[in-house]
mmCIF file of C-alpha atoms and ligand atoms in Angstrom:
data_model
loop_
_atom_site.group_PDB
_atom_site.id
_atom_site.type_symbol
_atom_site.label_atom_id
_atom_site.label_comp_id
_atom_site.label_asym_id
_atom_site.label_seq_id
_atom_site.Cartn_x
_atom_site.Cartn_y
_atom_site.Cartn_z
ATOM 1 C CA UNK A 1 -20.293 9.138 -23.899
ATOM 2 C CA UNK A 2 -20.355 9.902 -20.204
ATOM 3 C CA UNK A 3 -16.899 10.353 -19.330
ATOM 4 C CA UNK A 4 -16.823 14.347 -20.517
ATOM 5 C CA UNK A 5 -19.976 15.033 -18.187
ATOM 6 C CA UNK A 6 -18.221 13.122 -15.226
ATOM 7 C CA UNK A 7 -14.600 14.998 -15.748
ATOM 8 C CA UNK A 8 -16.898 18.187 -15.619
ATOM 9 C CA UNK A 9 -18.220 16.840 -12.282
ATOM 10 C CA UNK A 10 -15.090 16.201 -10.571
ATOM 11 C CA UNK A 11 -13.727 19.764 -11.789
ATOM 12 C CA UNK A 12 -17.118 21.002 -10.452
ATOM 13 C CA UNK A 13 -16.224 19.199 -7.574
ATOM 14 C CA UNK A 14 -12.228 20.052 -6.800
ATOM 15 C CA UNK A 15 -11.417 22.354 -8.928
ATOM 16 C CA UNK A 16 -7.531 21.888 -9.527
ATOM 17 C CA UNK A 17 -7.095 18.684 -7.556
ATOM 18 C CA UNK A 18 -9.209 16.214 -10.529
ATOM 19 C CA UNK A 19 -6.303 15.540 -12.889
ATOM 20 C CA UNK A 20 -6.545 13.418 -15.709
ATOM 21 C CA UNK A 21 -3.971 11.129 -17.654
ATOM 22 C CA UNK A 22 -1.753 11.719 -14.905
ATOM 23 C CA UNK A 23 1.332 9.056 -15.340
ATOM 24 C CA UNK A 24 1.745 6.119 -12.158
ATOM 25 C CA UNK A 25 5.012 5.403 -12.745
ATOM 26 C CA UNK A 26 5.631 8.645 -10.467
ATOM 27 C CA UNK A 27 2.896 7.538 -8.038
ATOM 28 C CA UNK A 28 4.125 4.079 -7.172
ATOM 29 C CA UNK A 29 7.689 3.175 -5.811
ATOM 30 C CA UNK A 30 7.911 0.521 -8.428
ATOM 31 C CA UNK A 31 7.976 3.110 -11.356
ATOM 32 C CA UNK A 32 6.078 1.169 -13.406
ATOM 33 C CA UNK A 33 2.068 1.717 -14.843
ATOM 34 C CA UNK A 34 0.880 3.823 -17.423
ATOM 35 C CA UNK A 35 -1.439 6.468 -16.939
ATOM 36 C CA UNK A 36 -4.607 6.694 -14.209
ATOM 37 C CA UNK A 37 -7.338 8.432 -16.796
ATOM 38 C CA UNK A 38 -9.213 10.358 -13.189
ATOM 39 C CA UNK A 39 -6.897 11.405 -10.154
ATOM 40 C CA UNK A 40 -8.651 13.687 -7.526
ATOM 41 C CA UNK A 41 -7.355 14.479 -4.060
ATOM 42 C CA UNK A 42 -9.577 14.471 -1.663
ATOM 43 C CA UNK A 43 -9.689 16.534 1.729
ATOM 44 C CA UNK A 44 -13.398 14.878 3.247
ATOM 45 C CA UNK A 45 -14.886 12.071 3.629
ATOM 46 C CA UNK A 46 -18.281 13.881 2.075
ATOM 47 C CA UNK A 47 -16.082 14.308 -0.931
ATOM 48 C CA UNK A 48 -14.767 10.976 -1.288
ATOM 49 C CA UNK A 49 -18.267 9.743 -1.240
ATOM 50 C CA UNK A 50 -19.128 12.711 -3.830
ATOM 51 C CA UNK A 51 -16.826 11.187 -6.004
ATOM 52 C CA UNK A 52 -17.066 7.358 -5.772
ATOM 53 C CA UNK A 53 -20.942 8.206 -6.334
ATOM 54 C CA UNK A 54 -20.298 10.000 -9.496
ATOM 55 C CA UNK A 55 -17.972 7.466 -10.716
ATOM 56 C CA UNK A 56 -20.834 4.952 -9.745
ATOM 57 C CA UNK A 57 -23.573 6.957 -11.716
ATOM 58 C CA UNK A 58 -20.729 6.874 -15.053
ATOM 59 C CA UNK A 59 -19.975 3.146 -14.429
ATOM 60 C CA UNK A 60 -16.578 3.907 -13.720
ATOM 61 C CA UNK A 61 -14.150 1.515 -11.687
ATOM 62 C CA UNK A 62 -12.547 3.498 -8.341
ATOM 63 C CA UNK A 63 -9.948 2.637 -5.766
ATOM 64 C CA UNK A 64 -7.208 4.396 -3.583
ATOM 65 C CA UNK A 65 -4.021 5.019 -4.140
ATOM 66 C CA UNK A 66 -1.916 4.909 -1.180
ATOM 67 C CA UNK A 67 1.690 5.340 -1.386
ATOM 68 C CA UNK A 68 1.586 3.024 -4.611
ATOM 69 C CA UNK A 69 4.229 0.888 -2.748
ATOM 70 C CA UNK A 70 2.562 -2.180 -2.901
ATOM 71 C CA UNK A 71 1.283 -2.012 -6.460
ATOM 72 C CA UNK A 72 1.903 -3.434 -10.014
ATOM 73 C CA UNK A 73 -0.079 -0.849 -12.076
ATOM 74 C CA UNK A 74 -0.462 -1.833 -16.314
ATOM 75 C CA UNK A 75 1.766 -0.278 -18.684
ATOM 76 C CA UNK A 76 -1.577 0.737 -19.698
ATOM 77 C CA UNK A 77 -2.708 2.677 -16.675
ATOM 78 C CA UNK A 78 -6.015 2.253 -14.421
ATOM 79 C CA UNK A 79 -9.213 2.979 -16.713
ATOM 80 C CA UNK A 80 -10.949 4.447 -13.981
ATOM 81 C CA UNK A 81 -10.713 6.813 -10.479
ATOM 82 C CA UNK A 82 -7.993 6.850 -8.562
ATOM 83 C CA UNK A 83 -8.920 8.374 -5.019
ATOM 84 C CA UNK A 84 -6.259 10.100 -2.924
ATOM 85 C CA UNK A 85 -7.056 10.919 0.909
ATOM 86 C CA UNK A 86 -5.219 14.773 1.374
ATOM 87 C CA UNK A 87 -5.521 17.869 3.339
ATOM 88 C CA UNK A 88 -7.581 16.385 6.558
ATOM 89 C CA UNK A 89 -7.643 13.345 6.223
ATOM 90 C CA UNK A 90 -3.740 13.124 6.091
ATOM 91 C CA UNK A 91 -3.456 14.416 9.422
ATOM 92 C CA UNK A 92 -1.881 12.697 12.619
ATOM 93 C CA UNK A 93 -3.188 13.543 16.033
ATOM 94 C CA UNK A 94 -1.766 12.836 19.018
ATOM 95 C CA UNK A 95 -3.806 11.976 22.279
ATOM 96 C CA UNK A 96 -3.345 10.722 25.274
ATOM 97 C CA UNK A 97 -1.396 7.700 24.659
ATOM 98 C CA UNK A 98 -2.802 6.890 21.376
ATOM 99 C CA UNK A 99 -2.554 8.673 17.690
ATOM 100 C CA UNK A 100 -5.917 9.472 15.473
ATOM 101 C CA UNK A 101 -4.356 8.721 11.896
ATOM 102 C CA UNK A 102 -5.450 9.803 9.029
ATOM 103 C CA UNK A 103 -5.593 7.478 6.223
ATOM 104 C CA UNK A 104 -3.543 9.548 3.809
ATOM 105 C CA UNK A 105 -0.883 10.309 6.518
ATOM 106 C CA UNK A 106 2.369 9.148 5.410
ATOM 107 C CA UNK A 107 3.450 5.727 7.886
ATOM 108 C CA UNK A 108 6.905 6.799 8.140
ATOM 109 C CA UNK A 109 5.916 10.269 9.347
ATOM 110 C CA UNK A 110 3.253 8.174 12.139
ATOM 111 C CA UNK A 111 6.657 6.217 13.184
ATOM 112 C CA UNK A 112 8.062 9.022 13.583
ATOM 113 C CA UNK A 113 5.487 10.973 15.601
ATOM 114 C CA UNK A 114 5.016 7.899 17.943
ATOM 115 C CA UNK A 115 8.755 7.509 18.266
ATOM 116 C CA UNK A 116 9.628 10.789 19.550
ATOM 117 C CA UNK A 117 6.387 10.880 21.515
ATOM 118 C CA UNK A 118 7.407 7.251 23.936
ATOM 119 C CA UNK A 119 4.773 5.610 21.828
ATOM 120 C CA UNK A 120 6.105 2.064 21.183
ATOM 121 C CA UNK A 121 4.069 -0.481 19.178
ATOM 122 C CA UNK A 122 5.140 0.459 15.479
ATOM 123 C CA UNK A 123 9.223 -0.351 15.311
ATOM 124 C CA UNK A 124 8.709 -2.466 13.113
ATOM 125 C CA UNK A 125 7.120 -0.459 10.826
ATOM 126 C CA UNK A 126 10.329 1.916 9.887
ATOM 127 C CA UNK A 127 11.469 1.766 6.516
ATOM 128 C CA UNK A 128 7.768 0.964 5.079
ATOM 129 C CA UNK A 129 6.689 3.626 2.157
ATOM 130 C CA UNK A 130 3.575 3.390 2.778
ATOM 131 C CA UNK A 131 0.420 5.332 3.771
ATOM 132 C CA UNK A 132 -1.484 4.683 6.907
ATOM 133 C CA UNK A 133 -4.839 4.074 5.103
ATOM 134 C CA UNK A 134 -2.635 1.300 3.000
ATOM 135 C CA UNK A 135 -1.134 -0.097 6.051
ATOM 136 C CA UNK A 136 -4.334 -0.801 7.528
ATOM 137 C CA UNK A 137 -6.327 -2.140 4.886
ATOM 138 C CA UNK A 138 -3.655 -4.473 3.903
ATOM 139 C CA UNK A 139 -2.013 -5.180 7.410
ATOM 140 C CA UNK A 140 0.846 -4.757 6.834
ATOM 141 C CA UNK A 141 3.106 -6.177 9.214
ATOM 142 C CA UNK A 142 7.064 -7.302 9.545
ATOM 143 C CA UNK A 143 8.955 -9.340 12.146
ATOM 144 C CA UNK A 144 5.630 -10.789 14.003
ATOM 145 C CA UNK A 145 3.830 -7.833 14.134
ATOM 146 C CA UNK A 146 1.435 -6.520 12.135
ATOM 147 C CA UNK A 147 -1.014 -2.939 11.919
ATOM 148 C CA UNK A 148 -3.925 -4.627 13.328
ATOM 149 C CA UNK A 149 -1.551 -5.333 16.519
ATOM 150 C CA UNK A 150 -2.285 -1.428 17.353
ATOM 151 C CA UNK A 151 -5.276 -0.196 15.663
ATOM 152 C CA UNK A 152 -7.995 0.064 18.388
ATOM 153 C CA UNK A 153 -10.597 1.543 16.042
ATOM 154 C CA UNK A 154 -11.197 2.412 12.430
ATOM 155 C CA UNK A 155 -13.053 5.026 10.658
ATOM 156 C CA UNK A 156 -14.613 3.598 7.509
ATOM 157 C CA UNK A 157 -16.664 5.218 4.352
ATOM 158 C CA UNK A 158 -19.469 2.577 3.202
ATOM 159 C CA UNK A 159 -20.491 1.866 -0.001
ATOM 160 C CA UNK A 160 -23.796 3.287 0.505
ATOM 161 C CA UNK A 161 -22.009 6.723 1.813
ATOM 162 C CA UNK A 162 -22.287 6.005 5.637
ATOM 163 C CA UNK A 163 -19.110 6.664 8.218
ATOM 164 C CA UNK A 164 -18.837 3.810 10.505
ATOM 165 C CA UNK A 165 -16.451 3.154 13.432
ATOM 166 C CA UNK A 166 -15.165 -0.105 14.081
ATOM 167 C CA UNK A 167 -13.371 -1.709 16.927
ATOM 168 C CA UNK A 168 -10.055 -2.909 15.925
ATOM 169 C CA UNK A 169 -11.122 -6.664 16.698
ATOM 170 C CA UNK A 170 -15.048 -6.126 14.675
ATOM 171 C CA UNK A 171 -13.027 -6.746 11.538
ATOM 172 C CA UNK A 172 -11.168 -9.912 10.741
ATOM 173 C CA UNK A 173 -7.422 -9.526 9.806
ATOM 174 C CA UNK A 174 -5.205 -12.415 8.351
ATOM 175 C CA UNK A 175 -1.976 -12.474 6.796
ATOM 176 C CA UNK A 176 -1.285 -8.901 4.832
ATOM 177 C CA UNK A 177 -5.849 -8.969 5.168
ATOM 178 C CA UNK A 178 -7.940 -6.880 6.430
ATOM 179 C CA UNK A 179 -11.723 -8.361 6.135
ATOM 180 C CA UNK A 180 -13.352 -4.867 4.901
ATOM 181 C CA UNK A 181 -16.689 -4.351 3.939
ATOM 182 C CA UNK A 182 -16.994 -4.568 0.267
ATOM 183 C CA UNK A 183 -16.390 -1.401 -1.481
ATOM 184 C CA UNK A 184 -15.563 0.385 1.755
ATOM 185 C CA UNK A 185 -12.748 2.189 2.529
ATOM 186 C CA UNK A 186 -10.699 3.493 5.127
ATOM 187 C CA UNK A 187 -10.792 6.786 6.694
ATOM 188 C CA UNK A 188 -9.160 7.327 9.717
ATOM 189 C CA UNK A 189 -7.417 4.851 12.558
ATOM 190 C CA UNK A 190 -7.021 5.339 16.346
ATOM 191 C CA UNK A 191 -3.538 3.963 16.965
ATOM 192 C CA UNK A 192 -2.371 2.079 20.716
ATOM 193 C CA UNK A 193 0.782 1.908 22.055
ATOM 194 C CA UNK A 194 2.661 1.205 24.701
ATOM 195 C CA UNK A 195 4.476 3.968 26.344
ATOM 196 C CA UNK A 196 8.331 3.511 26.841
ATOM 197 C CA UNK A 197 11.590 5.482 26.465
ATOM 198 C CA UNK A 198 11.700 7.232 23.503
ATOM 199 C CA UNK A 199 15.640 6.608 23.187
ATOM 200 C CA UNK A 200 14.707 2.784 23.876
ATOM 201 C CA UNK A 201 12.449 3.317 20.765
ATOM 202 C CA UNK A 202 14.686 4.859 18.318
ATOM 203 C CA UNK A 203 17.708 1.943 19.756
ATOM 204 C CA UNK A 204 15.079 -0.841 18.440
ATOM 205 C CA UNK A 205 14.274 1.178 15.136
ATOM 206 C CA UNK A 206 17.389 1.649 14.718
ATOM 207 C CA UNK A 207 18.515 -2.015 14.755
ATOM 208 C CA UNK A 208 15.593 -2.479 12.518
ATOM 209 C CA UNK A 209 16.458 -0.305 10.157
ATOM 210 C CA UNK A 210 19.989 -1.631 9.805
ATOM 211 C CA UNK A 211 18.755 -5.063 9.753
ATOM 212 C CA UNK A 212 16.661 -4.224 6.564
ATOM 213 C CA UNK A 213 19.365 -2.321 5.255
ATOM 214 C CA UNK A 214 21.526 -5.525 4.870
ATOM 215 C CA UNK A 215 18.800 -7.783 3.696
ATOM 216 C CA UNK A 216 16.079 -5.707 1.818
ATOM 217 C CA UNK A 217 17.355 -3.553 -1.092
ATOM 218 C CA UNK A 218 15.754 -0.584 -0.007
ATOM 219 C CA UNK A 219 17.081 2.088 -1.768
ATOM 220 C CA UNK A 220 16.158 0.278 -5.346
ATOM 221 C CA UNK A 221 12.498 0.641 -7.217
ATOM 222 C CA UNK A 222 10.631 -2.290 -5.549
ATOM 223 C CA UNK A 223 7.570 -2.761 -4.035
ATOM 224 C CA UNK A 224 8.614 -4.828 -1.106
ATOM 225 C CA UNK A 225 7.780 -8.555 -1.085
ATOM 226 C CA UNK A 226 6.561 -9.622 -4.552
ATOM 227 C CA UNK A 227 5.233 -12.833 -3.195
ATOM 228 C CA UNK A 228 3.107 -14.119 0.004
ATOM 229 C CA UNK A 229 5.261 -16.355 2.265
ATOM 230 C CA UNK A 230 3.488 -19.895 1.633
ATOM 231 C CA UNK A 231 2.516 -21.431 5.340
ATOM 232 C CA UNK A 232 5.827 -22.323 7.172
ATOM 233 C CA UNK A 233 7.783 -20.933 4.554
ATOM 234 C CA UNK A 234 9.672 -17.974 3.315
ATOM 235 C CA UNK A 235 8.930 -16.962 -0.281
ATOM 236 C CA UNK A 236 12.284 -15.344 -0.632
ATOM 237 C CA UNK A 237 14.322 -18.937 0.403
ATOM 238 C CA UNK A 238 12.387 -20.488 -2.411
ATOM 239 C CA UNK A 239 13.565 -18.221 -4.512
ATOM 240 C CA UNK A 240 16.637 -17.992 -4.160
ATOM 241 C CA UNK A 241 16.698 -21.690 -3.721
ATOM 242 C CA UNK A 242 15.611 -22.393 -7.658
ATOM 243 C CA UNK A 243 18.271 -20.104 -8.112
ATOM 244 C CA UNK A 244 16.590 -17.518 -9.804
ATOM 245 C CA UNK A 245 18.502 -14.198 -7.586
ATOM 246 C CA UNK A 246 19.993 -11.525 -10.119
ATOM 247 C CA UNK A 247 17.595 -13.402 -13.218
ATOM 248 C CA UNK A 248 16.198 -10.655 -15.175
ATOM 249 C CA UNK A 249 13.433 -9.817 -17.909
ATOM 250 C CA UNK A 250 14.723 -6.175 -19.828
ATOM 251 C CA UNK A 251 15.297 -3.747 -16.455
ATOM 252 C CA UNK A 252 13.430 -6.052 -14.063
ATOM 253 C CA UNK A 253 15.997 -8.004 -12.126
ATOM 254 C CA UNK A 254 15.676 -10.456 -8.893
ATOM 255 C CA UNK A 255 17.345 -8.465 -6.551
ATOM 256 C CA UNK A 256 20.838 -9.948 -5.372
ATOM 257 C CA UNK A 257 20.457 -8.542 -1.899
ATOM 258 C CA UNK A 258 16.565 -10.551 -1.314
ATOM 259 C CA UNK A 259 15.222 -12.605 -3.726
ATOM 260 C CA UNK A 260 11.233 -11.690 -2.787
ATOM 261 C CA UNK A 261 12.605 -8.286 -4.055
ATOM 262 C CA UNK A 262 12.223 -7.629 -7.837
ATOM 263 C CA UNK A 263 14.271 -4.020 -8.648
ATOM 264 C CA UNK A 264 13.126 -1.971 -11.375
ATOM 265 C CA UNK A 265 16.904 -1.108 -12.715
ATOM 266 C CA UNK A 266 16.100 1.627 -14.884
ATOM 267 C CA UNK A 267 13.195 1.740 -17.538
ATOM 268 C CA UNK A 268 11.029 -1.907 -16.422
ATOM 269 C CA UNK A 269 7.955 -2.178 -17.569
ATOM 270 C CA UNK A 270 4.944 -3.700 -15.992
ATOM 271 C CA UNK A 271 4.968 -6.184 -18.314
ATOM 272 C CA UNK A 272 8.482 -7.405 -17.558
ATOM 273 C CA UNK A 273 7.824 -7.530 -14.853
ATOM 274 C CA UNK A 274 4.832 -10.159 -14.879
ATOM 275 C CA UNK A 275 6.917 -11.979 -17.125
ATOM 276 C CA UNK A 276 9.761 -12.440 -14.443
ATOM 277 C CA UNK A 277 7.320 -12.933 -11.797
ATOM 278 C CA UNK A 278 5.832 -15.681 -13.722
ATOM 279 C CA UNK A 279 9.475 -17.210 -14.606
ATOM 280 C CA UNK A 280 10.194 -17.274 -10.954
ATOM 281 C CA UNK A 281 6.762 -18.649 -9.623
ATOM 282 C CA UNK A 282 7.876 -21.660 -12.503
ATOM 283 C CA UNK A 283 10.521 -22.452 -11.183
ATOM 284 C CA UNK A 284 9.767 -22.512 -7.720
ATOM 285 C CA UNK A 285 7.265 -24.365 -8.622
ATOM 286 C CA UNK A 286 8.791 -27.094 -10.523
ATOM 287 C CA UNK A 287 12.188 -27.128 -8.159
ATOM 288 C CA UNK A 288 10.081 -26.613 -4.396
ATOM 289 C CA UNK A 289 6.326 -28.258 -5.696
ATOM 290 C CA UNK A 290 5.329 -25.078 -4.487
ATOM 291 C CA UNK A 291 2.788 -22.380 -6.456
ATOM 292 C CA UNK A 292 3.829 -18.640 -4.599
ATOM 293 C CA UNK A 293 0.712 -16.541 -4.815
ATOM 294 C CA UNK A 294 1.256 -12.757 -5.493
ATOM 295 C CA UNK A 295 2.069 -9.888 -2.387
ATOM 296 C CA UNK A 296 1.642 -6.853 -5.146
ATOM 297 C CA UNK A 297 -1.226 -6.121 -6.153
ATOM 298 C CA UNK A 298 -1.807 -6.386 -9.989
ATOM 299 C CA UNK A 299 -3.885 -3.192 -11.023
ATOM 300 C CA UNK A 300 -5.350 -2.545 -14.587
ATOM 301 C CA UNK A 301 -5.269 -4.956 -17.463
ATOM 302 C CA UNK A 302 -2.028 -7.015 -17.982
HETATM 303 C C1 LIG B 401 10.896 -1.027 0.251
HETATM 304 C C2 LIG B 401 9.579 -1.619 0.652
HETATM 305 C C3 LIG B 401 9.487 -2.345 1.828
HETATM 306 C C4 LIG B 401 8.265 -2.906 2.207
HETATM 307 N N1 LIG B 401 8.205 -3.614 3.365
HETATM 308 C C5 LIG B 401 7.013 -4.115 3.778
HETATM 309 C C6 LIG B 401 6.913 -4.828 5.021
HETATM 310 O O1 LIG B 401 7.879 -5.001 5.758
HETATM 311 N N2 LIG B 401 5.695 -5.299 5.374
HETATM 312 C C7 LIG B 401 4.584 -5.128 4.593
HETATM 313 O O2 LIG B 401 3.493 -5.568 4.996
HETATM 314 N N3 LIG B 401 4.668 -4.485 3.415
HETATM 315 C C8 LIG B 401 5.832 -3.972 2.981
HETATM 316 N N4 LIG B 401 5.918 -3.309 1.785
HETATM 317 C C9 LIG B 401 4.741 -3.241 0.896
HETATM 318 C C10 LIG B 401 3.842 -2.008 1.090
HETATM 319 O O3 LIG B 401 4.563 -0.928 1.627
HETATM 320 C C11 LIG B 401 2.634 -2.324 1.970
HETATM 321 O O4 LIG B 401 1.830 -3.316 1.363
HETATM 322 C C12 LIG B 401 1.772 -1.088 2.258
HETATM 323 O O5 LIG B 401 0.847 -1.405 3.244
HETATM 324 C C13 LIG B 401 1.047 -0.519 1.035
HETATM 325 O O6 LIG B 401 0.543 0.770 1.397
HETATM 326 P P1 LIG B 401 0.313 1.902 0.313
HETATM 327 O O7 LIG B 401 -0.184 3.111 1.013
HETATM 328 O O8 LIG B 401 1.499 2.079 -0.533
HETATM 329 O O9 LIG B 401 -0.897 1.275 -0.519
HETATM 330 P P2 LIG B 401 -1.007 1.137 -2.113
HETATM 331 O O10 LIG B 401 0.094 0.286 -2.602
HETATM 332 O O11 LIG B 401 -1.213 2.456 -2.720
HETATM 333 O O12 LIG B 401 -2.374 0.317 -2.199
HETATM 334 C C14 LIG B 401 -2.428 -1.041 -1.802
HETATM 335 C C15 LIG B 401 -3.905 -1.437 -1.637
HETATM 336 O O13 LIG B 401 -4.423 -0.765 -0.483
HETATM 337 C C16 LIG B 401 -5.611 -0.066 -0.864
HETATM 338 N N5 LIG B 401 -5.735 1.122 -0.036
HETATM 339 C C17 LIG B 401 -4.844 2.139 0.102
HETATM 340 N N6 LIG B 401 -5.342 3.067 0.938
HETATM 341 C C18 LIG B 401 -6.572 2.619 1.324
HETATM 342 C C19 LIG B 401 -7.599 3.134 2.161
HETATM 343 N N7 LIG B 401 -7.482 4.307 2.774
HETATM 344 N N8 LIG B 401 -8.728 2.401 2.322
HETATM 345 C C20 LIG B 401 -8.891 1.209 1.696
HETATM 346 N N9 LIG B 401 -7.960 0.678 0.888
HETATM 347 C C21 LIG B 401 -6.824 1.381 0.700
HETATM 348 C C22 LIG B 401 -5.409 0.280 -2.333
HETATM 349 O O14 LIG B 401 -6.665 0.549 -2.962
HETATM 350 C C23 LIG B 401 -4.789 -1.004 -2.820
HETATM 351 O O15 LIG B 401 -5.780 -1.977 -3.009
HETATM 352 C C24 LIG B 401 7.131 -2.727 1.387
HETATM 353 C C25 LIG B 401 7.218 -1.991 0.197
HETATM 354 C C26 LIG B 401 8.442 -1.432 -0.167
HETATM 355 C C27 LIG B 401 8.510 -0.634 -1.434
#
């Protein structure tokens, strides 16, 4: 009954950049998920807050979509807001040592910037598809490090509509965690690094890059690691150990190259590929004695 008032609201709002029924399986590197029924790109905090309010007032669920790299979205799409930070608060600013990120700047393009700039600290990060906002709320990390290594401070929205900086070490991080207040979300992050060669940099990356290259198929449809490494362990050895590499459900397949990997081959649907995932967490299971808890994040009903 609500829902045509709020779509008026958001076009009210931004104009051309509230979409509706826009599909996810373009919006996530996975290629799977069905349609997200409100899209809007927004270029200000005041707006994000404009919107999550509205949605709030229609009883309508929200989130973020980052880069969509680390999600498995429902073949029948996200019922609710999807909330993309553009314009401003994409930006990446460098100062003195240190970069102001945006949370809707692209992490490959802040590797980048730091790179060229002597900024070491973020190496590890190259060949991640994610945003920065994405990065930081879920810490992402690889090879020991992790975002919340670098982040001296972070910009958040609160739920009641308030902007709040935080020091890096205010907020909690664990493993791929970031302790955020509840229905908060991130706005900017001031970045530190180390200063060093820049061709030092780009050697490391470089060897990085390669490294993943031969391990991680990263030119495929995934969305990274599919499960958490359990304590000590390595999800993907598991895997591979109960033999389940190259085991498929329709065009979701254990990738060959890393078996945390699953590769959508062509048309996979989300539903395939819960089916695999649950296959594979079986057999680890019953082979290992171990349960593997989820990486992706499962969004929309499944
Ligand atoms: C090829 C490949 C390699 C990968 N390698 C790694 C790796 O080495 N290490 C690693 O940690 N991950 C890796 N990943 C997984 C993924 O890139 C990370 O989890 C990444 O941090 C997700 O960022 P995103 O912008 O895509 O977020 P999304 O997938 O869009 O969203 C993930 C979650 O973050 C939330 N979120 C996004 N932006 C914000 C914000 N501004 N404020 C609050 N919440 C927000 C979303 O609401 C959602 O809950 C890989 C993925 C791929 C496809």
């Amino acid at each position: 009954m609500l829902k045509p008032d709020f779509q008026r609201e958001l076009v009210k709002l931004l104009g051309k950049r509230a979409r509706f029924d826009l599909d996810l399986d373009r919006l996530t590197t996975w290629g799977v998920g069905g349609p997200v029924r409100f899209h809007c790109r927004v270029h200000t905090p005041l707006e994000a807050a404009q919107v999550i309010s509205l949605a709030k007032q229609a009883k309508v669920p929200w989130m973020v979509l980052g880069r969509g790299s680390n999600l498995l979205v429902s073949d029948q799409g996200y019922p609710g807001v999807m909330l993309r930070l553009a314009g401003p608060l994409a930006k990446l600013e460098l100062e003195d040592g240190t970069i102001k990120a945006g949370a809707g700047a692209s992490l490959p393009a802040l590797v980048k910037l730091a790179a060229v700039n002597g900024l070491s600290g973020l190496e590890w990060a190259v060949g991640i598809p994610a945003t920065v906002g994405g990065a930081v709320a879920g810490n992402a990390g690889a090879n020991g490090f992790e975002m919340s290594d670098i982040t001296d401070q972070i910009s958040l929205l609160l739920e009641n509509g308030e902007i709040k900086a935080f020091k890096g070490q205010e907020i909690k991080s664990g493993y791929r965690h970031l302790d955020l207040p509840a229905q908060s979300l991130v706005l900017e992050a001031l970045l530190e690094f180390k200063p060093d060669d820049p061709a030092m940099i780009h050697r490391r990356m470089k060897r990085l890059l390669e490294r993943r290259l031969g391990a991680q198929p990263l030119i495929k449809r995934t969305a990274g690691s599919v499960f958490k490494n359990p304590p000590g362990d390595y999800a993907g050895r598991l895997i591979e150990q109960a033999g389940c590499k190259g085991l498929s459900v329709g065009d979701a397949m254990v990738s060959v190259r890393h078996a945390n990997f699953i590769e959508n081959r062509g048309k996979a649907t989300a539903s395939q590929i819960i089916e695999l995932m649950q296959v594979v967490s079986d057999r680890v299971k019953s082979q290992a004695g171990v349960r593997l808890q989820p990486e992706v994040e499962v969004v929309g009903r499944v």
